[in-house]
PDB file of C-alpha atoms and ligand atoms in Angstrom:
ATOM      1  CA  MET A  16     174.335  29.296  97.737  1.00  0.00           C
ATOM      2  CA  GLN A  17     173.062  28.779 101.288  1.00  0.00           C
ATOM      3  CA  PRO A  18     172.196  32.154 102.836  1.00  0.00           C
ATOM      4  CA  LEU A  19     174.414  33.515 105.620  1.00  0.00           C
ATOM      5  CA  THR A  20     173.376  36.032 108.247  1.00  0.00           C
ATOM      6  CA  ILE A  21     175.993  38.039 110.149  1.00  0.00           C
ATOM      7  CA  ALA A  22     175.061  39.845 113.389  1.00  0.00           C
ATOM      8  CA  LEU A  23     176.796  43.142 114.085  1.00  0.00           C
ATOM      9  CA  SER A  24     176.250  45.958 116.563  1.00  0.00           C
ATOM     10  CA  LYS A  25     175.960  49.633 115.659  1.00  0.00           C
ATOM     11  CA  GLY A  26     178.878  51.847 116.641  1.00  0.00           C
ATOM     12  CA  ARG A  27     182.467  50.720 116.984  1.00  0.00           C
ATOM     13  CA  ILE A  28     181.917  47.088 115.937  1.00  0.00           C
ATOM     14  CA  LEU A  29     180.004  47.990 112.765  1.00  0.00           C
ATOM     15  CA  GLU A  30     182.451  50.776 111.862  1.00  0.00           C
ATOM     16  CA  GLU A  31     185.495  48.560 112.286  1.00  0.00           C
ATOM     17  CA  THR A  32     183.930  45.456 110.694  1.00  0.00           C
ATOM     18  CA  LEU A  33     182.727  47.272 107.547  1.00  0.00           C
ATOM     19  CA  PRO A  34     186.198  47.717 106.033  1.00  0.00           C
ATOM     20  CA  LEU A  35     186.875  43.998 106.633  1.00  0.00           C
ATOM     21  CA  LEU A  36     183.609  43.019 104.933  1.00  0.00           C
ATOM     22  CA  VAL A  37     184.414  45.265 101.969  1.00  0.00           C
ATOM     23  CA  ARG A  38     187.896  43.731 101.679  1.00  0.00           C
ATOM     24  CA  ALA A  39     186.231  40.309 101.862  1.00  0.00           C
ATOM     25  CA  GLY A  40     184.083  41.294  98.859  1.00  0.00           C
ATOM     26  CA  ILE A  41     180.868  42.030 100.774  1.00  0.00           C
ATOM     27  CA  GLU A  42     179.544  45.551 100.152  1.00  0.00           C
ATOM     28  CA  PRO A  43     176.593  46.410 102.413  1.00  0.00           C
ATOM     29  CA  GLU A  44     173.811  48.502 100.796  1.00  0.00           C
ATOM     30  CA  ARG A  45     174.859  51.987 101.903  1.00  0.00           C
ATOM     31  CA  SER A  46     171.343  53.480 101.756  1.00  0.00           C
ATOM     32  CA  GLN A  47     170.048  50.708 104.023  1.00  0.00           C
ATOM     33  CA  LEU A  48     172.958  51.154 106.433  1.00  0.00           C
ATOM     34  CA  ASP A  49     172.177  54.834 106.785  1.00  0.00           C
ATOM     35  CA  SER A  50     168.491  54.132 107.372  1.00  0.00           C
ATOM     36  CA  ARG A  51     166.845  52.611 110.417  1.00  0.00           C
ATOM     37  CA  ARG A  52     166.671  49.210 108.774  1.00  0.00           C
ATOM     38  CA  LEU A  53     167.847  46.346 110.962  1.00  0.00           C
ATOM     39  CA  ILE A  54     168.325  43.830 108.142  1.00  0.00           C
ATOM     40  CA  ILE A  55     170.863  44.994 105.575  1.00  0.00           C
ATOM     41  CA  ASP A  56     171.337  43.505 102.115  1.00  0.00           C
ATOM     42  CA  THR A  57     174.809  43.218 100.669  1.00  0.00           C
ATOM     43  CA  SER A  58     176.368  42.927  97.227  1.00  0.00           C
ATOM     44  CA  ARG A  59     176.180  39.160  97.788  1.00  0.00           C
ATOM     45  CA  PRO A  60     172.561  37.961  97.474  1.00  0.00           C
ATOM     46  CA  ASP A  61     173.357  35.136  99.910  1.00  0.00           C
ATOM     47  CA  VAL A  62     174.790  37.387 102.664  1.00  0.00           C
ATOM     48  CA  LYS A  63     172.714  39.611 104.972  1.00  0.00           C
ATOM     49  CA  LEU A  64     173.658  41.657 108.009  1.00  0.00           C
ATOM     50  CA  VAL A  65     171.481  42.115 111.084  1.00  0.00           C
ATOM     51  CA  ILE A  66     172.136  45.128 113.286  1.00  0.00           C
ATOM     52  CA  ILE A  67     171.530  44.587 117.009  1.00  0.00           C
ATOM     53  CA  ARG A  68     172.791  45.693 120.443  1.00  0.00           C
ATOM     54  CA  ALA A  69     176.355  44.586 121.220  1.00  0.00           C
ATOM     55  CA  ALA A  70     175.312  42.474 124.220  1.00  0.00           C
ATOM     56  CA  ASP A  71     172.661  40.666 122.131  1.00  0.00           C
ATOM     57  CA  VAL A  72     175.088  39.329 119.481  1.00  0.00           C
ATOM     58  CA  PRO A  73     175.959  36.092 121.387  1.00  0.00           C
ATOM     59  CA  THR A  74     172.239  35.392 121.923  1.00  0.00           C
ATOM     60  CA  TYR A  75     171.335  35.755 118.229  1.00  0.00           C
ATOM     61  CA  VAL A  76     174.226  33.510 117.239  1.00  0.00           C
ATOM     62  CA  LYS A  77     173.606  30.944 119.974  1.00  0.00           C
ATOM     63  CA  TYR A  78     169.969  30.481 118.875  1.00  0.00           C
ATOM     64  CA  GLY A  79     170.874  30.411 115.190  1.00  0.00           C
ATOM     65  CA  ALA A  80     169.022  33.645 114.384  1.00  0.00           C
ATOM     66  CA  ALA A  81     172.389  34.613 112.890  1.00  0.00           C
ATOM     67  CA  ASP A  82     174.983  32.159 111.564  1.00  0.00           C
ATOM     68  CA  LEU A  83     177.891  34.441 112.377  1.00  0.00           C
ATOM     69  CA  GLY A  84     178.429  37.437 114.619  1.00  0.00           C
ATOM     70  CA  VAL A  85     181.071  39.926 115.612  1.00  0.00           C
ATOM     71  CA  ALA A  86     181.296  40.485 119.373  1.00  0.00           C
ATOM     72  CA  GLY A  87     183.798  42.010 121.770  1.00  0.00           C
ATOM     73  CA  LYS A  88     185.670  39.533 123.974  1.00  0.00           C
ATOM     74  CA  ASP A  89     184.246  41.499 126.931  1.00  0.00           C
ATOM     75  CA  VAL A  90     180.719  40.591 125.816  1.00  0.00           C
ATOM     76  CA  LEU A  91     181.696  36.948 125.197  1.00  0.00           C
ATOM     77  CA  MET A  92     183.325  36.670 128.642  1.00  0.00           C
ATOM     78  CA  GLU A  93     180.310  38.204 130.363  1.00  0.00           C
ATOM     79  CA  TYR A  94     177.432  36.545 128.527  1.00  0.00           C
ATOM     80  CA  GLY A  95     179.112  33.219 127.990  1.00  0.00           C
ATOM     81  CA  GLY A  96     180.767  31.942 124.864  1.00  0.00           C
ATOM     82  CA  ASP A  97     179.077  28.530 125.418  1.00  0.00           C
ATOM     83  CA  GLY A  98     176.767  27.408 122.666  1.00  0.00           C
ATOM     84  CA  LEU A  99     178.840  29.132 120.036  1.00  0.00           C
ATOM     85  CA  TYR A 100     182.236  28.844 118.414  1.00  0.00           C
ATOM     86  CA  GLU A 101     184.821  31.580 118.771  1.00  0.00           C
ATOM     87  CA  LEU A 102     186.285  31.271 115.272  1.00  0.00           C
ATOM     88  CA  LEU A 103     188.642  34.137 114.764  1.00  0.00           C
ATOM     89  CA  ASP A 104     190.182  37.118 116.538  1.00  0.00           C
ATOM     90  CA  LEU A 105     189.487  40.001 114.138  1.00  0.00           C
ATOM     91  CA  LYS A 106     191.880  42.234 116.112  1.00  0.00           C
ATOM     92  CA  ILE A 107     189.529  45.211 115.819  1.00  0.00           C
ATOM     93  CA  ALA A 108     187.843  47.352 118.507  1.00  0.00           C
ATOM     94  CA  VAL A 109     190.926  46.736 120.639  1.00  0.00           C
ATOM     95  CA  CYS A 110     190.920  47.839 124.281  1.00  0.00           C
ATOM     96  CA  ARG A 111     191.570  46.386 127.743  1.00  0.00           C
ATOM     97  CA  LEU A 112     189.374  45.503 130.716  1.00  0.00           C
ATOM     98  CA  MET A 113     190.812  47.220 133.784  1.00  0.00           C
ATOM     99  CA  VAL A 114     190.222  47.961 137.435  1.00  0.00           C
ATOM    100  CA  ALA A 115     190.394  51.722 137.969  1.00  0.00           C
ATOM    101  CA  GLU A 116     190.123  54.006 140.969  1.00  0.00           C
ATOM    102  CA  PRO A 117     190.539  57.695 141.862  1.00  0.00           C
ATOM    103  CA  ALA A 118     194.166  58.881 141.626  1.00  0.00           C
ATOM    104  CA  GLY A 119     194.031  59.938 145.289  1.00  0.00           C
ATOM    105  CA  LEU A 120     193.082  56.456 146.442  1.00  0.00           C
ATOM    106  CA  ALA A 121     195.719  54.874 144.174  1.00  0.00           C
ATOM    107  CA  GLU A 122     198.467  56.804 145.988  1.00  0.00           C
ATOM    108  CA  ARG A 123     197.876  54.831 149.183  1.00  0.00           C
ATOM    109  CA  ASP A 124     196.326  51.667 147.736  1.00  0.00           C
ATOM    110  CA  ASP A 125     198.139  48.366 147.218  1.00  0.00           C
ATOM    111  CA  PRO A 126     196.227  45.705 145.211  1.00  0.00           C
ATOM    112  CA  ARG A 127     198.153  43.041 147.176  1.00  0.00           C
ATOM    113  CA  ASP A 128     196.242  44.117 150.309  1.00  0.00           C
ATOM    114  CA  TRP A 129     192.773  43.773 148.755  1.00  0.00           C
ATOM    115  CA  THR A 130     190.416  41.423 150.616  1.00  0.00           C
ATOM    116  CA  ARG A 131     186.975  42.889 149.916  1.00  0.00           C
ATOM    117  CA  LEU A 132     186.077  45.420 147.225  1.00  0.00           C
ATOM    118  CA  ARG A 133     183.015  47.469 146.318  1.00  0.00           C
ATOM    119  CA  ILE A 134     183.023  47.738 142.551  1.00  0.00           C
ATOM    120  CA  ALA A 135     180.692  49.304 139.996  1.00  0.00           C
ATOM    121  CA  THR A 136     180.718  47.680 136.552  1.00  0.00           C
ATOM    122  CA  LYS A 137     178.826  46.640 133.470  1.00  0.00           C
ATOM    123  CA  TYR A 138     180.591  43.253 133.800  1.00  0.00           C
ATOM    124  CA  PRO A 139     179.474  41.663 137.126  1.00  0.00           C
ATOM    125  CA  MET A 140     180.146  38.027 136.147  1.00  0.00           C
ATOM    126  CA  THR A 141     183.624  38.682 134.753  1.00  0.00           C
ATOM    127  CA  THR A 142     184.503  40.895 137.716  1.00  0.00           C
ATOM    128  CA  ARG A 143     183.301  38.408 140.322  1.00  0.00           C
ATOM    129  CA  ARG A 144     185.161  35.559 138.592  1.00  0.00           C
ATOM    130  CA  HIS A 145     188.392  37.550 138.275  1.00  0.00           C
ATOM    131  CA  PHE A 146     188.499  38.418 141.973  1.00  0.00           C
ATOM    132  CA  ALA A 147     187.151  35.087 143.243  1.00  0.00           C
ATOM    133  CA  ASP A 148     190.094  33.378 141.520  1.00  0.00           C
ATOM    134  CA  LYS A 149     192.365  35.536 143.667  1.00  0.00           C
ATOM    135  CA  GLY A 150     190.385  34.961 146.858  1.00  0.00           C
ATOM    136  CA  ILE A 151     189.059  38.529 146.962  1.00  0.00           C
ATOM    137  CA  GLN A 152     185.404  39.121 147.847  1.00  0.00           C
ATOM    138  CA  THR A 153     183.390  41.639 145.872  1.00  0.00           C
ATOM    139  CA  ASP A 154     180.264  43.711 146.406  1.00  0.00           C
ATOM    140  CA  ILE A 155     179.275  44.461 142.858  1.00  0.00           C
ATOM    141  CA  ILE A 156     177.026  47.269 141.713  1.00  0.00           C
ATOM    142  CA  LYS A 157     175.743  46.616 138.182  1.00  0.00           C
ATOM    143  CA  LEU A 158     175.681  49.653 135.888  1.00  0.00           C
ATOM    144  CA  TYR A 159     174.827  49.960 132.195  1.00  0.00           C
ATOM    145  CA  GLY A 160     177.262  52.753 131.313  1.00  0.00           C
ATOM    146  CA  SER A 161     179.236  55.802 132.500  1.00  0.00           C
ATOM    147  CA  MET A 162     181.064  53.700 135.101  1.00  0.00           C
ATOM    148  CA  GLU A 163     183.644  56.491 135.423  1.00  0.00           C
ATOM    149  CA  LEU A 164     181.117  58.603 137.306  1.00  0.00           C
ATOM    150  CA  ALA A 165     180.437  56.066 140.059  1.00  0.00           C
ATOM    151  CA  PRO A 166     183.549  56.628 142.257  1.00  0.00           C
ATOM    152  CA  LEU A 167     183.237  60.404 141.868  1.00  0.00           C
ATOM    153  CA  VAL A 168     179.815  60.443 143.521  1.00  0.00           C
ATOM    154  CA  GLY A 169     180.532  57.840 146.198  1.00  0.00           C
ATOM    155  CA  LEU A 170     178.729  54.869 144.675  1.00  0.00           C
ATOM    156  CA  CYS A 171     181.875  52.758 144.953  1.00  0.00           C
ATOM    157  CA  ASP A 172     185.653  53.039 145.378  1.00  0.00           C
ATOM    158  CA  ARG A 173     186.605  51.213 142.215  1.00  0.00           C
ATOM    159  CA  ILE A 174     185.263  50.362 138.789  1.00  0.00           C
ATOM    160  CA  VAL A 175     185.883  47.644 136.225  1.00  0.00           C
ATOM    161  CA  ASP A 176     185.625  49.120 132.729  1.00  0.00           C
ATOM    162  CA  LEU A 177     187.050  49.068 129.229  1.00  0.00           C
ATOM    163  CA  VAL A 178     189.918  51.436 128.542  1.00  0.00           C
ATOM    164  CA  GLY A 179     191.014  52.430 125.053  1.00  0.00           C
ATOM    165  CA  THR A 180     193.090  55.603 124.913  1.00  0.00           C
ATOM    166  CA  GLY A 181     192.713  56.210 128.662  1.00  0.00           C
ATOM    167  CA  LYS A 182     191.290  59.694 128.023  1.00  0.00           C
ATOM    168  CA  THR A 183     187.967  59.017 129.740  1.00  0.00           C
ATOM    169  CA  LEU A 184     189.664  57.812 132.936  1.00  0.00           C
ATOM    170  CA  LYS A 185     192.057  60.763 132.909  1.00  0.00           C
ATOM    171  CA  ALA A 186     189.265  63.299 132.374  1.00  0.00           C
ATOM    172  CA  ASN A 187     187.577  61.934 135.495  1.00  0.00           C
ATOM    173  CA  GLY A 188     190.655  61.739 137.728  1.00  0.00           C
ATOM    174  CA  LEU A 189     190.851  57.935 137.646  1.00  0.00           C
ATOM    175  CA  VAL A 190     193.863  55.679 137.113  1.00  0.00           C
ATOM    176  CA  GLU A 191     194.260  52.026 136.056  1.00  0.00           C
ATOM    177  CA  VAL A 192     195.333  49.792 138.934  1.00  0.00           C
ATOM    178  CA  GLU A 193     194.863  46.252 137.645  1.00  0.00           C
ATOM    179  CA  HIS A 194     194.638  44.569 134.248  1.00  0.00           C
ATOM    180  CA  ILE A 195     191.911  41.940 133.824  1.00  0.00           C
ATOM    181  CA  ALA A 196     191.992  41.109 130.099  1.00  0.00           C
ATOM    182  CA  ASP A 197     193.044  42.318 126.670  1.00  0.00           C
ATOM    183  CA  ILE A 198     189.943  42.772 124.532  1.00  0.00           C
ATOM    184  CA  SER A 199     189.265  42.674 120.800  1.00  0.00           C
ATOM    185  CA  ALA A 200     186.318  41.680 118.634  1.00  0.00           C
ATOM    186  CA  TRP A 201     185.902  38.034 117.585  1.00  0.00           C
ATOM    187  CA  LEU A 202     184.049  36.345 114.771  1.00  0.00           C
ATOM    188  CA  VAL A 203     181.685  33.825 116.391  1.00  0.00           C
ATOM    189  CA  ALA A 204     179.580  31.119 114.770  1.00  0.00           C
ATOM    190  CA  ASN A 205     176.459  29.139 115.558  1.00  0.00           C
ATOM    191  CA  ARG A 206     177.255  25.488 116.255  1.00  0.00           C
ATOM    192  CA  ALA A 207     174.574  24.004 113.977  1.00  0.00           C
ATOM    193  CA  SER A 208     175.510  26.393 111.144  1.00  0.00           C
ATOM    194  CA  MET A 209     179.087  25.154 111.426  1.00  0.00           C
ATOM    195  CA  LYS A 210     177.811  21.731 110.376  1.00  0.00           C
ATOM    196  CA  MET A 211     174.899  22.591 108.070  1.00  0.00           C
ATOM    197  CA  LYS A 212     176.575  25.509 106.297  1.00  0.00           C
ATOM    198  CA  HIS A 213     180.137  24.383 106.653  1.00  0.00           C
ATOM    199  CA  ALA A 214     181.461  25.426 103.234  1.00  0.00           C
ATOM    200  CA  PRO A 215     180.044  28.992 103.025  1.00  0.00           C
ATOM    201  CA  LEU A 216     180.879  29.611 106.657  1.00  0.00           C
ATOM    202  CA  LYS A 217     184.456  28.457 106.297  1.00  0.00           C
ATOM    203  CA  ASP A 218     184.816  30.556 103.145  1.00  0.00           C
ATOM    204  CA  MET A 219     183.506  33.649 104.949  1.00  0.00           C
ATOM    205  CA  ALA A 220     185.790  33.086 107.959  1.00  0.00           C
ATOM    206  CA  GLN A 221     188.777  32.731 105.630  1.00  0.00           C
ATOM    207  CA  ARG A 222     187.919  35.910 103.736  1.00  0.00           C
ATOM    208  CA  LEU A 223     187.444  37.888 106.948  1.00  0.00           C
ATOM    209  CA  GLY A 224     190.601  36.368 108.383  1.00  0.00           C
ATOM    210  CA  SER A 225     192.736  37.521 105.482  1.00  0.00           C
ATOM    211  CA  ALA A 226     190.977  40.898 105.475  1.00  0.00           C
ATOM    212  CA  ALA A 227     191.842  41.283 109.159  1.00  0.00           C
ATOM    213  CA  GLN A 228     195.491  40.480 108.480  1.00  0.00           C
ATOM    214  CA  GLY A 229     195.956  42.648 105.386  1.00  0.00           C
TER     215      GLY A 229
HETATM  216  O1  LIG B  18     176.659  51.610 123.348  1.00  0.00           O
HETATM  217  P1  LIG B  18     175.687  50.474 123.621  1.00  0.00           P
HETATM  218  O2  LIG B  18     175.103  50.533 124.978  1.00  0.00           O
HETATM  219  O3  LIG B  18     174.698  50.223 122.513  1.00  0.00           O
HETATM  220  O4  LIG B  18     176.527  49.124 123.618  1.00  0.00           O
HETATM  221  P2  LIG B  18     178.062  49.006 123.887  1.00  0.00           P
HETATM  222  O5  LIG B  18     178.573  50.074 124.769  1.00  0.00           O
HETATM  223  O6  LIG B  18     178.296  47.588 124.333  1.00  0.00           O
HETATM  224  O7  LIG B  18     178.606  49.188 122.398  1.00  0.00           O
HETATM  225  P3  LIG B  18     179.898  49.981 121.916  1.00  0.00           P
HETATM  226  O8  LIG B  18     179.702  50.165 120.442  1.00  0.00           O
HETATM  227  O9  LIG B  18     180.136  51.177 122.764  1.00  0.00           O
HETATM  228  O10 LIG B  18     181.065  48.947 122.193  1.00  0.00           O
HETATM  229  C1  LIG B  18     181.096  47.742 121.475  1.00  0.00           C
HETATM  230  C2  LIG B  18     182.405  47.028 121.786  1.00  0.00           C
HETATM  231  O11 LIG B  18     183.521  47.838 121.423  1.00  0.00           O
HETATM  232  C3  LIG B  18     182.664  46.679 123.239  1.00  0.00           C
HETATM  233  O12 LIG B  18     181.948  45.527 123.623  1.00  0.00           O
HETATM  234  C4  LIG B  18     184.180  46.465 123.237  1.00  0.00           C
HETATM  235  O13 LIG B  18     184.475  45.129 122.885  1.00  0.00           O
HETATM  236  C5  LIG B  18     184.659  47.411 122.123  1.00  0.00           C
HETATM  237  N1  LIG B  18     185.401  48.598 122.608  1.00  0.00           N
HETATM  238  C6  LIG B  18     186.653  48.921 122.219  1.00  0.00           C
HETATM  239  C7  LIG B  18     184.985  49.531 123.479  1.00  0.00           C
HETATM  240  C8  LIG B  18     186.050  50.447 123.653  1.00  0.00           C
HETATM  241  N2  LIG B  18     187.072  50.052 122.840  1.00  0.00           N
HETATM  242  C9  LIG B  18     185.891  51.572 124.555  1.00  0.00           C
HETATM  243  N3  LIG B  18     186.832  52.371 124.730  1.00  0.00           N
HETATM  244  N4  LIG B  18     183.821  49.704 124.150  1.00  0.00           N
HETATM  245  C10 LIG B  18     183.689  50.760 124.967  1.00  0.00           C
HETATM  246  N5  LIG B  18     184.666  51.698 125.207  1.00  0.00           N
HETATM  247  C11 LIG B  18     184.329  52.813 126.139  1.00  0.00           C
HETATM  248  C12 LIG B  18     184.663  52.475 127.594  1.00  0.00           C
HETATM  249  O14 LIG B  18     183.623  51.748 128.207  1.00  0.00           O
HETATM  250  C13 LIG B  18     184.854  53.848 128.214  1.00  0.00           C
HETATM  251  O15 LIG B  18     183.636  54.418 128.593  1.00  0.00           O
HETATM  252  O16 LIG B  18     185.036  53.985 125.847  1.00  0.00           O
HETATM  253  C14 LIG B  18     185.427  54.636 127.059  1.00  0.00           C
HETATM  254  C15 LIG B  18     186.914  54.641 127.228  1.00  0.00           C
HETATM  255  O17 LIG B  18     187.558  55.028 126.071  1.00  0.00           O
HETATM  256  P4  LIG B  18     188.970  55.815 126.175  1.00  0.00           P
HETATM  257  O18 LIG B  18     189.457  55.821 124.758  1.00  0.00           O
HETATM  258  O19 LIG B  18     188.656  57.191 126.678  1.00  0.00           O
HETATM  259  O20 LIG B  18     189.877  55.062 127.088  1.00  0.00           O
HETATM  260 MG1  LIG B  19     178.800  52.128 124.305  1.00  0.00          MG
END
């Protein structure tokens, strides 16, 4: 069998992909998963997992360092899905990309009046594109995390961030004011692997697809 490498990120993506892999008949080596190893063997000698940062998954897959990867749609939108195939919506790690602002501002704010916005976000490209399409200019402040803090300390008026339960926004006195995109994790594939390893790749996508549905 031709070997297959699947890129995953620690945290949410790994946690929610593991049950799908198990249902697809791929049991990762538990002792390796719990260690600091970055290459994980599985019950299938031809399938290995590599554990990397979420934002690096598209890069590994694009360059063929991994044949397959699991990445949030937010990451794919921001870092470009070009150079790879978006094969399958796994419908895991579900959340939404939203514009949020302090509740006090929201009381007197009308998104229809927006012409220029100062926004803090981890997603500058996606944010700029979203507002440019609506003719709204943006001054974007790039952050790497804890976006919810930025409006509270005067860094910006609004943020663009992922919202799951909404608890983080609520705890920081922020409210959602505009929806940008629904987000879930996708199975992505390297373009060359799709040709060279067509059969094993298709088989894996099918197994994960039925695991995601069942
Ligand atoms: O943490 P690290 O810096 O290594 O990378 P990462 O933050 O990109 O990884 P991780 O594991 O946090 O997120 C991986 C992927 O999970 C993201 O790319 C999304 O596709 C997906 N996902 C799903 C989420 C959430 N739900 C989510 N709620 N990613 C982040 N959040 C954060 C959000 O940014 C906010 O701070 O959780 C907070 C809000 O949660 P609620 O439930 O309070 O609304
Ligand atoms: Mg995180």
